[in-house]
Amino acid sequence: MFPKTCFAISALVSSALTQGCAEAARFGTLKITPNSIVLGQEVTFEVNFTCAIQLGYTPVYADYFLKVPASNNTGFDRFQPPIYFARRDGPSGVETFTRTFGPTYPNALYQVVLASTRAIITQSESYGQTLATGEVLLQVSVVQPSH
Ligand SMILES: *[C@@H]1O[C@H](CO)[C@@H](O)[C@H](O)[C@H]1NC(C)=O
Ligand SMILES: *[C@@H]1O[C@H](CO)[C@@H](O)[C@H](O)[C@H]1NC(C)=O
């Protein structure tokens, strides 16, 4: 009887936790401080994978880019490829890290991209692991430091 009650309680707790998780949080939620990137000044990234993990999207690693969206990337004279700035292995729960950005493309609009990669097929005898990636986008402005 006792073990049965225990099981019922833990099932309740885990379903209550999952209820607070929006499907949109499946690849993690991203917050940056300050919310404009000032070149040469430290920016803090806080990424919460709590819901991602609860929803079954546990990341193997997460990559971070600064991307010029296609609508703004008409490339005056060339295409502006995403600026890669971090990979975090096996992120769990809440991750915090900082970056300081150097020169970027002038006059561009930017998105921070969090690309969360997980294993969808863990192991198959012939092919090994299959990974899938999902993205979270955050509009951000990138500004020159004031002098
Ligand atoms: C992370 O997300 C979970 C689920 O939404 C929330 O309960 C928790 O407070 C968040 N943690 C932080 C530090 O924001
Ligand atoms: C991108 O957006 C900025 C700000 O609106 C604008 O000044 C610039 O001309 C745009 N560049 C391209 C290539 O669309």
Coordinates of C-alpha atoms and ligand atoms in Angstrom, one line a residue:
M1 CA 0.0 0.0 0.0
F2 CA 2.7 2.4 1.0
P3 CA 4.7 2.2 -2.2
K4 CA 1.6 2.6 -4.3
T5 CA 0.7 5.9 -2.5
C6 CA 4.3 7.1 -3.1
F7 CA 4.0 6.4 -6.8
A8 CA 0.7 8.3 -7.0
I9 CA 2.2 11.3 -5.3
S10 CA 5.2 11.4 -7.5
A11 CA 3.1 11.1 -10.6
L12 CA 1.0 14.0 -9.4
V13 CA 4.0 16.2 -8.7
S14 CA 5.6 15.5 -12.1
S15 CA 2.3 16.3 -14.0
A16 CA 1.9 19.5 -11.9
L17 CA 5.4 20.6 -13.0
T18 CA 4.8 19.8 -16.6
Q19 CA 1.5 21.8 -16.6
G20 CA 3.4 25.0 -16.1
C21 CA 5.4 24.4 -19.3
A22 CA 4.3 26.0 -22.5
E23 CA 5.1 24.0 -25.7
A24 CA 6.9 27.1 -26.9
A25 CA 9.5 26.5 -24.2
R26 CA 10.6 23.2 -25.7
F27 CA 13.9 24.4 -27.0
G28 CA 14.6 26.6 -23.9
T29 CA 13.8 30.2 -23.0
L30 CA 16.4 32.9 -23.4
K31 CA 16.9 36.2 -21.6
I32 CA 19.8 38.6 -22.2
T33 CA 21.0 41.5 -19.9
P34 CA 21.2 44.3 -20.8
N35 CA 18.6 43.7 -23.6
S36 CA 20.7 45.7 -26.1
I37 CA 24.1 44.4 -27.0
V38 CA 26.7 47.2 -26.6
L39 CA 29.8 46.3 -28.5
G40 CA 32.8 45.9 -26.2
Q41 CA 30.6 45.5 -23.1
E42 CA 29.7 42.3 -21.3
V43 CA 26.3 40.7 -22.0
T44 CA 24.8 38.0 -19.8
F45 CA 22.8 35.2 -21.3
E46 CA 20.4 33.3 -19.1
V47 CA 18.9 30.2 -20.6
N48 CA 16.3 28.1 -18.9
F49 CA 16.0 24.4 -20.1
T50 CA 13.8 23.3 -17.2
C51 CA 10.7 23.0 -19.4
A52 CA 12.7 21.7 -22.4
I53 CA 13.9 18.8 -20.3
Q54 CA 10.4 18.2 -18.8
L55 CA 8.9 18.2 -22.2
G56 CA 11.4 15.6 -23.4
Y57 CA 13.7 17.9 -25.3
T58 CA 16.9 17.4 -23.3
P59 CA 19.7 19.1 -25.2
V60 CA 23.0 17.4 -25.9
Y61 CA 24.5 20.8 -26.6
A62 CA 23.3 24.3 -27.4
D63 CA 24.8 26.7 -30.0
Y64 CA 24.4 30.5 -30.0
F65 CA 24.6 32.8 -33.0
L66 CA 23.9 36.4 -33.9
K67 CA 21.9 36.3 -37.1
V68 CA 20.9 39.0 -39.6
P69 CA 17.3 38.0 -40.6
A70 CA 16.8 37.2 -44.3
S71 CA 14.5 40.3 -44.7
N72 CA 17.4 42.6 -43.6
N73 CA 20.1 40.5 -45.2
T74 CA 19.9 41.7 -48.8
G75 CA 23.7 41.9 -48.7
F76 CA 24.6 45.3 -50.0
D77 CA 27.7 43.6 -51.5
R78 CA 27.7 40.3 -49.8
F79 CA 25.7 37.9 -47.6
Q80 CA 26.1 38.4 -43.9
P81 CA 26.5 34.9 -42.3
P82 CA 25.5 34.3 -38.7
I83 CA 28.2 35.2 -36.1
Y84 CA 28.8 32.2 -34.0
F85 CA 29.6 32.9 -30.3
A86 CA 29.0 29.9 -28.0
R87 CA 28.5 26.2 -27.7
R88 CA 27.5 24.8 -24.3
D89 CA 27.7 21.1 -23.8
G90 CA 25.0 19.2 -22.0
P91 CA 23.2 22.2 -20.6
S92 CA 20.8 21.3 -17.7
G93 CA 18.4 23.5 -15.8
V94 CA 19.3 27.1 -15.9
E95 CA 22.5 28.2 -17.6
T96 CA 24.2 31.5 -17.3
F97 CA 27.2 32.7 -19.3
T98 CA 28.6 36.0 -20.5
R99 CA 30.1 37.2 -23.8
T100 CA 31.6 40.5 -25.0
F101 CA 31.1 41.2 -28.7
G102 CA 33.5 42.8 -31.1
P103 CA 32.8 44.5 -34.4
T104 CA 29.7 43.2 -36.2
Y105 CA 28.1 44.1 -39.6
P106 CA 27.2 47.8 -39.8
N107 CA 23.6 48.9 -40.2
A108 CA 22.1 45.4 -39.7
L109 CA 19.2 44.1 -37.6
Y110 CA 20.0 41.1 -35.4
Q111 CA 18.5 38.1 -33.8
V112 CA 20.1 36.0 -31.1
V113 CA 19.6 32.4 -32.1
L114 CA 19.7 29.6 -29.5
A115 CA 19.9 26.3 -31.4
S116 CA 19.2 23.4 -29.1
T117 CA 20.3 20.0 -30.3
R118 CA 19.0 16.7 -29.0
A119 CA 19.2 13.0 -29.8
I120 CA 16.0 11.8 -31.4
I121 CA 17.3 8.2 -31.9
T122 CA 19.8 7.4 -29.3
Q123 CA 21.4 4.4 -30.8
S124 CA 20.9 2.2 -33.8
E125 CA 23.2 -0.6 -34.6
S126 CA 24.0 0.6 -38.1
Y127 CA 23.9 4.3 -37.9
G128 CA 24.5 5.4 -34.4
Q129 CA 22.9 8.6 -33.1
T130 CA 20.5 10.9 -35.0
L131 CA 20.4 14.5 -33.8
A132 CA 17.7 17.1 -34.3
T133 CA 17.9 20.9 -33.8
G134 CA 15.3 23.5 -32.8
E135 CA 15.7 27.2 -32.6
V136 CA 14.7 30.0 -30.3
L137 CA 14.9 33.6 -31.8
L138 CA 15.2 36.8 -29.8
Q139 CA 15.2 40.2 -31.6
V140 CA 18.0 42.3 -30.3
S141 CA 19.6 45.6 -31.1
V142 CA 23.4 45.9 -31.4
V143 CA 24.7 49.3 -30.7
Q144 CA 28.1 51.1 -30.7
P145 CA 29.4 52.2 -27.3
S146 CA 28.8 55.9 -26.6
H147 CA 32.0 57.9 -26.1
Ligands
LIG1 C1 13.0 28.2 -15.2 O1 11.8 27.7 -15.7 C2 11.0 27.0 -14.7 C3 9.8 26.5 -15.5 O2 9.1 27.5 -16.2 C4 10.6 28.0 -13.6 O3 9.8 27.4 -12.7 C5 11.9 28.6 -13.0 O4 11.5 29.6 -12.1 C6 12.8 29.2 -14.0 N1 14.0 29.6 -13.4 C7 14.6 30.8 -13.5 C8 15.8 31.0 -12.8 O5 14.0 31.7 -14.2
LIG2 C1 18.8 46.6 -42.2 O1 18.1 47.4 -41.3 C2 18.7 48.6 -41.0 C3 17.9 49.3 -39.9 O2 16.5 49.3 -40.2 C4 18.8 49.5 -42.2 O3 19.5 50.7 -41.9 C5 19.7 48.8 -43.3 O4 19.7 49.5 -44.4 C6 19.0 47.4 -43.5 N1 20.0 46.7 -44.4 C7 19.6 45.9 -45.4 C8 20.7 45.2 -46.1 O5 18.4 45.6 -45.6

